[in-house]
Tab-separated table of C-alpha atoms and ligand atoms in Angstrom:
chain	number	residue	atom	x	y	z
A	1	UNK	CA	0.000	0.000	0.000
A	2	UNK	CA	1.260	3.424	-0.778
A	3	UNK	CA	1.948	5.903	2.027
A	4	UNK	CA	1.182	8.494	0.010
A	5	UNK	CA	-2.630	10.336	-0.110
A	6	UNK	CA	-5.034	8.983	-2.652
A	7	UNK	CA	-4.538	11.010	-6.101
A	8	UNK	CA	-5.221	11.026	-9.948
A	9	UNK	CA	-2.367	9.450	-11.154
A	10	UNK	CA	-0.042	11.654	-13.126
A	11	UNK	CA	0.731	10.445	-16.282
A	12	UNK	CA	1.829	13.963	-18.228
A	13	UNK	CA	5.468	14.003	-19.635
A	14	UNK	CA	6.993	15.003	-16.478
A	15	UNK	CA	6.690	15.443	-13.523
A	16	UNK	CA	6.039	11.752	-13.231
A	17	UNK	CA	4.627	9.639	-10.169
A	18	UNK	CA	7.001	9.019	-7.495
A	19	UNK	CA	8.271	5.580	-5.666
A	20	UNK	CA	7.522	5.849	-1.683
A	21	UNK	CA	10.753	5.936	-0.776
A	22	UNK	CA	11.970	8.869	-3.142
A	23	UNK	CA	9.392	10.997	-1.569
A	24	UNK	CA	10.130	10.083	1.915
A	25	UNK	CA	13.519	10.718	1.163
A	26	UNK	CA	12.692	14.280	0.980
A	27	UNK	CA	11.615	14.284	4.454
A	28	UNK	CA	15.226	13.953	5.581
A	29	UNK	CA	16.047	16.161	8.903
A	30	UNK	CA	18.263	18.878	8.315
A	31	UNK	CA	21.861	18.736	7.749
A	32	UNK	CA	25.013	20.589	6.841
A	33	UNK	CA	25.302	20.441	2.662
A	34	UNK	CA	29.405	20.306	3.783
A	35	UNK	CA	28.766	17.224	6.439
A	36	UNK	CA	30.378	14.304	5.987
A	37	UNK	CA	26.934	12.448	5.595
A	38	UNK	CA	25.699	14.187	3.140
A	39	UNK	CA	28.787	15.044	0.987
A	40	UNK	CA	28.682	11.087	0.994
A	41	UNK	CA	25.370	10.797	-0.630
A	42	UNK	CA	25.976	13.647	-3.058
A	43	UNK	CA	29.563	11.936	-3.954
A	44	UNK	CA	27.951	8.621	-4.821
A	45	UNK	CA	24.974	10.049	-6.680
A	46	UNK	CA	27.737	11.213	-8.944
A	47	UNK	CA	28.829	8.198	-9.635
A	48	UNK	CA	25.507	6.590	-10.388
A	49	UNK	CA	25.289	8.585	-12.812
A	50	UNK	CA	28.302	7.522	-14.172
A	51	UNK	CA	26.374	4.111	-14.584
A	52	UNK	CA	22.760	5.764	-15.666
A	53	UNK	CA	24.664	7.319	-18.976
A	54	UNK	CA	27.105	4.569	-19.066
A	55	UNK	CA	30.185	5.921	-19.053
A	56	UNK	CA	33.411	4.750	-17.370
A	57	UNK	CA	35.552	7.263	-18.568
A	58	UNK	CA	37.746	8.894	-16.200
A	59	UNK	CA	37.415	12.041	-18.382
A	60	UNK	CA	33.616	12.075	-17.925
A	61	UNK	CA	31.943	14.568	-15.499
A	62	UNK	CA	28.599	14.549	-14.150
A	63	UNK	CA	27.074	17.292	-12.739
A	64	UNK	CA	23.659	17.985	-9.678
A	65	UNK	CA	23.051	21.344	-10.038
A	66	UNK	CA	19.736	23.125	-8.279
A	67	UNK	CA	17.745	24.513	-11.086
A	68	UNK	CA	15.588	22.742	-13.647
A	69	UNK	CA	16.351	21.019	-16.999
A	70	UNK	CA	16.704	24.550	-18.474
A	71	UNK	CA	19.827	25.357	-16.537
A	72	UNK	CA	21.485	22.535	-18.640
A	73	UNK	CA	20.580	24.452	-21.640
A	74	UNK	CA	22.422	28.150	-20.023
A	75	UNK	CA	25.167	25.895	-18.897
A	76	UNK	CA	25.684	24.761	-22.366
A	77	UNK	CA	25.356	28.158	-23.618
A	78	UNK	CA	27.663	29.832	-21.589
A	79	UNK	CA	30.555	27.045	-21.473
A	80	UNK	CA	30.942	25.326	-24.012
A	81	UNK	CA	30.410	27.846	-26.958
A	82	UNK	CA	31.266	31.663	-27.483
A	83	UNK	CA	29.827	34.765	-28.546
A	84	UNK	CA	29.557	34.730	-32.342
A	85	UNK	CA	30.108	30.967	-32.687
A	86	UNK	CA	27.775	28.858	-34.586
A	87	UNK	CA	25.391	26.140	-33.091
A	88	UNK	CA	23.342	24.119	-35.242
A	89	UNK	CA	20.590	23.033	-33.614
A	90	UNK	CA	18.319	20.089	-35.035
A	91	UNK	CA	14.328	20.904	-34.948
A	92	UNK	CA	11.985	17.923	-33.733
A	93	UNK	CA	9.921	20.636	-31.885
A	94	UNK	CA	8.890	22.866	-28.960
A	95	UNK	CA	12.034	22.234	-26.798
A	96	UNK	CA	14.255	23.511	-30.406
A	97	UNK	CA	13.089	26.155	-30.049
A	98	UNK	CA	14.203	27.320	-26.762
A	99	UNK	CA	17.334	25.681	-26.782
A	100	UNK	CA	17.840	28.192	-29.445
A	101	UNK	CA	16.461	31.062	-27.733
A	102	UNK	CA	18.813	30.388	-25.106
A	103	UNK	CA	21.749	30.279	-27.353
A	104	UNK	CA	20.837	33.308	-29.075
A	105	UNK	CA	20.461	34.828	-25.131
A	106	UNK	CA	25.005	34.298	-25.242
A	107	UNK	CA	25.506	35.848	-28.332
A	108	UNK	CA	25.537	32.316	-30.386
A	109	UNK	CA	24.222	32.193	-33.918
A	110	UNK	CA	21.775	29.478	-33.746
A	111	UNK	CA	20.548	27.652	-36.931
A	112	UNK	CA	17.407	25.136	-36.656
A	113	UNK	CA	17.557	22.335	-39.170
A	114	UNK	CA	13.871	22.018	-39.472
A	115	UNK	CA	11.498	18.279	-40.154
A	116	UNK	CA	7.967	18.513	-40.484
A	117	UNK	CA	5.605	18.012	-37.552
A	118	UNK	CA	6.066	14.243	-36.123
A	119	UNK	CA	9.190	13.858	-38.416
A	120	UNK	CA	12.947	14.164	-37.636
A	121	UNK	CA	15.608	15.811	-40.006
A	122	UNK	CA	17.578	13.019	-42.277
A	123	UNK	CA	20.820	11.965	-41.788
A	124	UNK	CA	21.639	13.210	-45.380
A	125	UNK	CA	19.990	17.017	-44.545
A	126	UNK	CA	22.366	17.259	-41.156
A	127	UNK	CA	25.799	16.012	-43.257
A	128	UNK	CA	24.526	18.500	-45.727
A	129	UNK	CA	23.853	21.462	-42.871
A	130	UNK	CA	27.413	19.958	-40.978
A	131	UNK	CA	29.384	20.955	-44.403
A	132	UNK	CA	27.636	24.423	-44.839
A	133	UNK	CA	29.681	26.049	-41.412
A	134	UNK	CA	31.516	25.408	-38.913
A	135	UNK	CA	29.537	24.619	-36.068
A	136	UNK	CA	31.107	24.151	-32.539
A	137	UNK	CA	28.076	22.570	-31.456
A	138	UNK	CA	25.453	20.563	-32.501
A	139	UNK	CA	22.202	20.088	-30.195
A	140	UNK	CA	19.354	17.262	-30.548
A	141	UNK	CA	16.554	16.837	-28.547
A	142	UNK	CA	16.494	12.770	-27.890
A	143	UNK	CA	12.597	13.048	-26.884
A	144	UNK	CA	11.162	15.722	-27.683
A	145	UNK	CA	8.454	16.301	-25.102
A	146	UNK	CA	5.917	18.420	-27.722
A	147	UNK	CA	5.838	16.099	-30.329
A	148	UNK	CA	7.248	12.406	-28.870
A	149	UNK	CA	9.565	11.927	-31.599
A	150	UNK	CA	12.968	10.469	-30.882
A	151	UNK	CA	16.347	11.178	-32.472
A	152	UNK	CA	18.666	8.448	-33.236
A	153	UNK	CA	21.648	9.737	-31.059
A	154	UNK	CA	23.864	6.938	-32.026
A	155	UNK	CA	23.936	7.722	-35.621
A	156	UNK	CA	23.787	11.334	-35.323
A	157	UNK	CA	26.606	11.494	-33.319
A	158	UNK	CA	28.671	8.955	-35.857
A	159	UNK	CA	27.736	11.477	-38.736
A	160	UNK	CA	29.212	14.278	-36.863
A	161	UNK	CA	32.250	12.630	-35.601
A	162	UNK	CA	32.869	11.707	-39.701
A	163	UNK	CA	31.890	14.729	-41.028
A	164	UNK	CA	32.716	17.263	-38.575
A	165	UNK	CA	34.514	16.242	-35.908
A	166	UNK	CA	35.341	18.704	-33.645
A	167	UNK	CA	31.643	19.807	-33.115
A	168	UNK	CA	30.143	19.233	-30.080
A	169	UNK	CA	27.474	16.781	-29.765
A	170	UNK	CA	24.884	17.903	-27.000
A	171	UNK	CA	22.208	15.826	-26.871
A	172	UNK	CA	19.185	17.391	-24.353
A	173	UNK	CA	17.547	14.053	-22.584
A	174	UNK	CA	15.931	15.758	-20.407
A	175	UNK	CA	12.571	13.456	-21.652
A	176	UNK	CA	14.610	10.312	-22.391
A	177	UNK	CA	17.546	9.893	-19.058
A	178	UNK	CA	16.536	6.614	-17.645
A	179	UNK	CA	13.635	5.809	-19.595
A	180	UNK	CA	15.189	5.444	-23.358
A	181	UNK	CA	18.842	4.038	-23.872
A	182	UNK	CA	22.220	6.485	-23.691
A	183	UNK	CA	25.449	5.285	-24.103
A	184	UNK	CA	27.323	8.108	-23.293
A	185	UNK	CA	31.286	6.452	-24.108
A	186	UNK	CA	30.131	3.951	-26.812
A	187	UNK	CA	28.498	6.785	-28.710
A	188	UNK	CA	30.996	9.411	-27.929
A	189	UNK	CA	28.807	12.173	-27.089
A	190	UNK	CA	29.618	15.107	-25.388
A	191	UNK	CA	27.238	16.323	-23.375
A	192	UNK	CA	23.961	14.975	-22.066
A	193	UNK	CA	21.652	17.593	-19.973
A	194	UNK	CA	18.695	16.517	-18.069
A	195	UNK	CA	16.010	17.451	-15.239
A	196	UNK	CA	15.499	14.985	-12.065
A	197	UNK	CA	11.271	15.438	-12.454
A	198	UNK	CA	11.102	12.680	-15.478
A	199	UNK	CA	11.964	9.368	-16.094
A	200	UNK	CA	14.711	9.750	-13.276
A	201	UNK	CA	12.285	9.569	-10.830
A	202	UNK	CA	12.737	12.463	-8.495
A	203	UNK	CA	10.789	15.330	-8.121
A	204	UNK	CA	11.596	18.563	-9.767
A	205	UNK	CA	14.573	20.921	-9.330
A	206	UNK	CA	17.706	19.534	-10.161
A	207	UNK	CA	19.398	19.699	-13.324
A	208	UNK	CA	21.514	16.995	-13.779
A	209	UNK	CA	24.304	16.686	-17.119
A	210	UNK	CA	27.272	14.300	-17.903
A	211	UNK	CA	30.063	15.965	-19.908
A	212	UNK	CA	32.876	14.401	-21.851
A	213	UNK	CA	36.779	14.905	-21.773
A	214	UNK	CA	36.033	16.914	-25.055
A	215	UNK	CA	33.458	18.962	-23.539
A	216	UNK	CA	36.092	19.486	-20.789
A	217	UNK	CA	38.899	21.011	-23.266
A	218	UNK	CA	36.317	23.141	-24.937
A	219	UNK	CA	35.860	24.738	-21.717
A	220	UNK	CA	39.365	25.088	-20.606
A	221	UNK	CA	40.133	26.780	-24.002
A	222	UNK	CA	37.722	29.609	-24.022
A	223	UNK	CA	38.766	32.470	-25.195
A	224	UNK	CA	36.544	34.587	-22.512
A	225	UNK	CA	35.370	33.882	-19.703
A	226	UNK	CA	32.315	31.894	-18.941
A	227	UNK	CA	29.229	34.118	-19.975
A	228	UNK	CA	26.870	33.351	-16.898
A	229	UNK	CA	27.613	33.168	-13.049
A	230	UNK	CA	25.541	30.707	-11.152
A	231	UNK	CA	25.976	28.466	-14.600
A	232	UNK	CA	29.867	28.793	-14.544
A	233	UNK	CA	31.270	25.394	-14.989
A	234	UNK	CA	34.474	27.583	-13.527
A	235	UNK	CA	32.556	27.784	-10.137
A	236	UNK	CA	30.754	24.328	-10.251
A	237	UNK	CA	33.936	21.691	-11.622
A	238	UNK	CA	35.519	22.150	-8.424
A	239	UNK	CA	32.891	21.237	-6.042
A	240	UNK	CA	31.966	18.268	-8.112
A	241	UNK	CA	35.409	16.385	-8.314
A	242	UNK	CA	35.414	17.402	-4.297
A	243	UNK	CA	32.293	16.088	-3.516
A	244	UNK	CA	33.162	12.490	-5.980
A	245	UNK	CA	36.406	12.485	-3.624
A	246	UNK	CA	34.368	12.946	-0.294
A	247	UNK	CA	35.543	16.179	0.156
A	248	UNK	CA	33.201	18.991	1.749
A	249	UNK	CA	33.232	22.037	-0.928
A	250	UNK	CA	30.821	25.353	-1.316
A	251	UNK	CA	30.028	27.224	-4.387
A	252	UNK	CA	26.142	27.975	-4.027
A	253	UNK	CA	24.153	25.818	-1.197
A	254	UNK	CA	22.605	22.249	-2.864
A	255	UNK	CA	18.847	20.974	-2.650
A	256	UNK	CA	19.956	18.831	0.246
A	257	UNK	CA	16.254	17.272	0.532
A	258	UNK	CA	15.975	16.784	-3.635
A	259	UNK	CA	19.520	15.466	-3.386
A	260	UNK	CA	18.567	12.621	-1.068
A	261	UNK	CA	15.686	12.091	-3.262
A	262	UNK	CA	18.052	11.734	-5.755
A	263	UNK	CA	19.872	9.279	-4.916
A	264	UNK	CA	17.419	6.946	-3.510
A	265	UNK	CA	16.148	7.077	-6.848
A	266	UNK	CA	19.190	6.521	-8.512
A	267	UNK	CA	20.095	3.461	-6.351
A	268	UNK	CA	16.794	1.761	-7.454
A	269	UNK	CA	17.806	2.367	-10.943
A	270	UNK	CA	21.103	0.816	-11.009
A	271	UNK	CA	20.112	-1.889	-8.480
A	272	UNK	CA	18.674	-3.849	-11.757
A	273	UNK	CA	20.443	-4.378	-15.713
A	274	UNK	CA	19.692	-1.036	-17.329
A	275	UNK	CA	18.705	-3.438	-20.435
A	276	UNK	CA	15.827	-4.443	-18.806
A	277	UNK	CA	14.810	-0.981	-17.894
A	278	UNK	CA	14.648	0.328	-21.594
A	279	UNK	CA	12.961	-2.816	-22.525
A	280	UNK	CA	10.432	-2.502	-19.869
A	281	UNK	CA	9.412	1.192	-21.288
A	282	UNK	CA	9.623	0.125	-24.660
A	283	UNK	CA	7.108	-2.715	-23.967
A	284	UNK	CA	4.824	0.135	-22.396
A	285	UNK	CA	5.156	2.348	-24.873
A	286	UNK	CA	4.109	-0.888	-27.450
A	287	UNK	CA	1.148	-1.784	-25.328
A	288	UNK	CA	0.012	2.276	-25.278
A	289	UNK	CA	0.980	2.762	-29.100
A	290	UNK	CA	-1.079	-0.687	-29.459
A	291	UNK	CA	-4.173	0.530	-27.569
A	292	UNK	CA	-3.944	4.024	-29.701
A	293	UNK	CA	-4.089	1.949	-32.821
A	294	UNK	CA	-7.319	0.403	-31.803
A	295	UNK	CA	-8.795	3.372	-31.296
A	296	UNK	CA	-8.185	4.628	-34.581
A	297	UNK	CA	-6.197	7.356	-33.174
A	298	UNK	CA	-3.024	8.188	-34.974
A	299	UNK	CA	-0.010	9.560	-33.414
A	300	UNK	CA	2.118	13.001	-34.190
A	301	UNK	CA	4.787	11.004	-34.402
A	302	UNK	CA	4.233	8.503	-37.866
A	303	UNK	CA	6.801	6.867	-38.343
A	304	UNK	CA	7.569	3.747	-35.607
A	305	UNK	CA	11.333	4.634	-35.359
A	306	UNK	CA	10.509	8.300	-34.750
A	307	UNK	CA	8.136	7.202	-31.865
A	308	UNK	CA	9.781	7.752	-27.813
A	309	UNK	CA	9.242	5.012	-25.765
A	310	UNK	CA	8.811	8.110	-23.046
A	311	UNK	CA	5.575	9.588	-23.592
A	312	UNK	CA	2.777	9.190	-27.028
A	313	UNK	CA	1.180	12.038	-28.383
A	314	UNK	CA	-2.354	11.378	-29.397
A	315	UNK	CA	-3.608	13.134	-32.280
A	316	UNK	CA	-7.515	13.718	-30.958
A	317	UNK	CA	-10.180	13.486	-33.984
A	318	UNK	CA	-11.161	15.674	-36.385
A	319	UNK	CA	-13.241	18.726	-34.131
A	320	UNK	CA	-11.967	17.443	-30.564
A	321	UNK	CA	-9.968	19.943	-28.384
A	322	UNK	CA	-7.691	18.704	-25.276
A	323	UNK	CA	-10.240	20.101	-23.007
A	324	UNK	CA	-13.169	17.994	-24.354
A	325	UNK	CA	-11.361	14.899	-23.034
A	326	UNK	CA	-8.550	16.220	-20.555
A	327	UNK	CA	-11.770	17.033	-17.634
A	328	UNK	CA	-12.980	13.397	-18.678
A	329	UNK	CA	-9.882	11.619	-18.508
A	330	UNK	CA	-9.263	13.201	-14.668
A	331	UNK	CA	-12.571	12.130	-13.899
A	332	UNK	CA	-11.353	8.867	-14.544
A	333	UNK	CA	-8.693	9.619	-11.933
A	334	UNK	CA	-5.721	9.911	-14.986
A	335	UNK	CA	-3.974	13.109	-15.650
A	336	UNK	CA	-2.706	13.718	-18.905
A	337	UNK	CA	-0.949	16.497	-21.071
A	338	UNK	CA	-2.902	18.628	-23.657
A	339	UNK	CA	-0.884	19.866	-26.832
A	340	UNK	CA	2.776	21.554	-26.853
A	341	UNK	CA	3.788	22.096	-30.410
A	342	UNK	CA	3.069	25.760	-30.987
A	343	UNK	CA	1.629	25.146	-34.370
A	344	UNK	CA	-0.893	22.071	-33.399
A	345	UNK	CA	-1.516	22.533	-29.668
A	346	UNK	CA	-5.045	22.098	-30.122
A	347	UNK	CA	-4.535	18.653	-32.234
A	348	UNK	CA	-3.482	16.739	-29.645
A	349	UNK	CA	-3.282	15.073	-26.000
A	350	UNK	CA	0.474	13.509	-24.230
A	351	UNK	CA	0.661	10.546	-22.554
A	352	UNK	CA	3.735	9.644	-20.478
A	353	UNK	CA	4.604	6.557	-19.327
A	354	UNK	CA	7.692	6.638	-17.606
A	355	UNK	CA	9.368	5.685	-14.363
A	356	UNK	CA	7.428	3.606	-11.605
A	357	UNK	CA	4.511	3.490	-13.759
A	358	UNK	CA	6.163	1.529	-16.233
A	359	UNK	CA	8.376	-0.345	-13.763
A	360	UNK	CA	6.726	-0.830	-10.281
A	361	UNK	CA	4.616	-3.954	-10.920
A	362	UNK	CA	2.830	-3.261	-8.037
A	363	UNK	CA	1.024	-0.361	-10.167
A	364	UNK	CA	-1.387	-0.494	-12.717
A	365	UNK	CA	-1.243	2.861	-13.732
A	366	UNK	CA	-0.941	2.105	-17.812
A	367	UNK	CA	-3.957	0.057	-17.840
A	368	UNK	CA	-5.535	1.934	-15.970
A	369	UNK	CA	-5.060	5.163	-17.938
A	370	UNK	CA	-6.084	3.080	-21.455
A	371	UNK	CA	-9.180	1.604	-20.094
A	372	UNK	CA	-10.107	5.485	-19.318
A	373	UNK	CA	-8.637	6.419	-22.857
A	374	UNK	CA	-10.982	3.893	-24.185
A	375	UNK	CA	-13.981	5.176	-22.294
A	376	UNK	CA	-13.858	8.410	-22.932
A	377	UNK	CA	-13.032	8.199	-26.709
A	378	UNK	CA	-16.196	6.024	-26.807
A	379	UNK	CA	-18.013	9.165	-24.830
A	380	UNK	CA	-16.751	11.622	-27.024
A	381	UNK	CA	-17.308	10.101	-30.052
A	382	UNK	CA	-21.428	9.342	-29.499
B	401	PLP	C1	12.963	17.941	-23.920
B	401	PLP	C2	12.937	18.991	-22.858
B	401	PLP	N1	13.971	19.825	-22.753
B	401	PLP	C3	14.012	20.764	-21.807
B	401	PLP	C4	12.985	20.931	-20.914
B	401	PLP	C5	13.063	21.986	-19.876
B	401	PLP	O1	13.149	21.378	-18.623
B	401	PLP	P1	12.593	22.091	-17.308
B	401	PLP	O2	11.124	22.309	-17.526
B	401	PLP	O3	12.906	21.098	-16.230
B	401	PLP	O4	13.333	23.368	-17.166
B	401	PLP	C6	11.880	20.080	-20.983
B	401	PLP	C7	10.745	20.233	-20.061
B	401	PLP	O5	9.773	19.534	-20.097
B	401	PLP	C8	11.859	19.084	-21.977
B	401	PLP	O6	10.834	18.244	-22.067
């Protein structure tokens, strides 16, 4: 039984539901953040993460910063690229967009390789964009959270390292750490950035990345200084090697509480085979995609290799809003997402299915939520 109080269960794209024992987690006493205990606990989350992105890398450095997933997109910006550079920055939808904006915030010239709606840009169109500049970074969205298409890291990042290869690769998982595969050393990316609130597990506030030995030299070779403060990887690289080596360290005061909540989380994770943690969301995601299907819904995503095994996005029928079947839905005791994309918000519901509603068999919060799926579409179609 579930300590927590009775509740719709949240099945939006993030924030996701959360295991018992993350949330009690949070209800940790109070401690110093420079205490041996603690500086324990925030030294070996580190080093799960290590194992979350698979890396074993010496070079590698993970980061727990307070903030959300948008810090990781300032810390990028300020960091790793300069004023005037180039970043190329490939389109699968809402979340683009403001990686861009927050590029273009530092001074960066940002350039969106655009796919339709639902679609992802070919390998042939970014070897094509790679050879038009030089870029010193190249962002993709793995899930991106408006539309639930997926980008094929792996072969991205091959295409850059052939074509281009001393562009950055930063891949934003914010929607796909812990739910959809990352090999951060077999693929030889650069730079992962993602939020604790999805399928991590935790609740919202820290913004966690893993950065490569590359991403490391591009730093240390600025030619100005970092462009943001509280983002500084200057101020932050310290206090992250101490804390790995069990050494108290202050730059700006950590979410003690979210940090605990962290790792609790993080220990579950790596307590089983990540293999069988992808596979157990991408059997989800078949039994929702499945159940979609039936209902002779279609999804914005068309094409089965663009589709996340994170989260669906339900294209409604023809004269349907989100808020004809969002109200009816929550009725049902299921919360769901309306429409992101800015150009189709209106099309289309979100579905996520990560985390301890995928894993925890204990819950059945995926049947549950396409048996009320089913109902309502029934309901709204009479
Ligand atoms: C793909 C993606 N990137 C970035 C963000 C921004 O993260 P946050 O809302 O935690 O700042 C989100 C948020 O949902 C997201 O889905």
């Amino acid at each position: 039984m579930s300590s927590q109080a009775p509740h719709s269960t949240l099945l939006i794209p993030g924030p996701i539901e959360f295991d018992d024992a993350v949330l009690q987690s949070m209800s940790h006493f109070a401690e110093s953040h420079v205490g041996p205990p603690f500086v324990k606990i925030f030294g070996d989350s580190l080093r799960m993460l290590r194992q979350l992105f698979q890396t074993t890398n010496p070079a590698s450095q993970p980061l727990i910063l307070s903030g959300s997933g948008t810090l990781g997109w300032d810390l990028v910006a300020s960091n790793l690229i300069e004023r005037g550079e180039n970043a190329l920055i490939l389109h699968t939808g809402y979340f683009a967009d403001s990686f861009a904006a927050c590029l273009e915030t530092y001074g960066v010239n940002a350039t969106q390789l655009k796919a339709p709606i639902g679609d992802r840009p070919s390998l042939a169109e970014i070897e094509a964009a790679l050879k038009e500049k030089d870029y010193k970074v190249i962002t993709i969205t793995h899930v991106d959270t408006s539309t639930g298409v997926l980008s094929d890291i792996k072969s991205v990042a091959e295409l850059v390292r052939r074509v281009s290869p001393n562009t950055l690769v930063v891949v934003d998982g914010v929607c796909s750490v812990g739910c959809e595969e990352i090999a951060f050393d077999a693929w030889d990316i650069d730079v992962v950035l993602t939020a604790s609130q999805k399928a991590i597990g935790c609740p919202p506030g820290l913004s966690v990345l893993m950065l490569s030995g590359r991403a490391m030299d591009r730093f240390n070779t600025r030619s100005s200084p970092p462009a943001s403060y509280y983002a500084s990887m200057q101020n932050w690289l310290p206090i992250m090697k101490n804390y790995e080596a069990g050494k108290p360290s202050y730059f700006a005061t950590p979410a003690t509480q979210l940090v605990r909540a962290l790792h609790t989380t993080l220990s579950q994770v790596t307590s089983r085979p990540l293999a069988e943690r992808f596979t157990a969301h991408a059997t989800a995601s078949a039994r929702v995609k499945a159940a979609v299907a039936e209902l002779g819904l279609q999804q914005l995503a068309l094409k089965p290799e663009n589709q996340a095994n994170a989260m669906t996005a339900i294209k409604l029928p023809e004269g349907v809003t989100p808020p004809d079947v969002l109200p009816l839905l929550m009725k049902k005791g299921v919360v769901f997402a309306g429409g992101l994309h800015k150009q189709c918000a209106s099309t289309y519901i979100r579905f996520g299915h990560m985390g301890v509603s995928v894993t925890d068999p204990a819950r059945d919060d995926i049947e549950k939520a396409i048996t009320a799926l089913k109902e309502v579409f029934a309901e709204v179609g009479k």
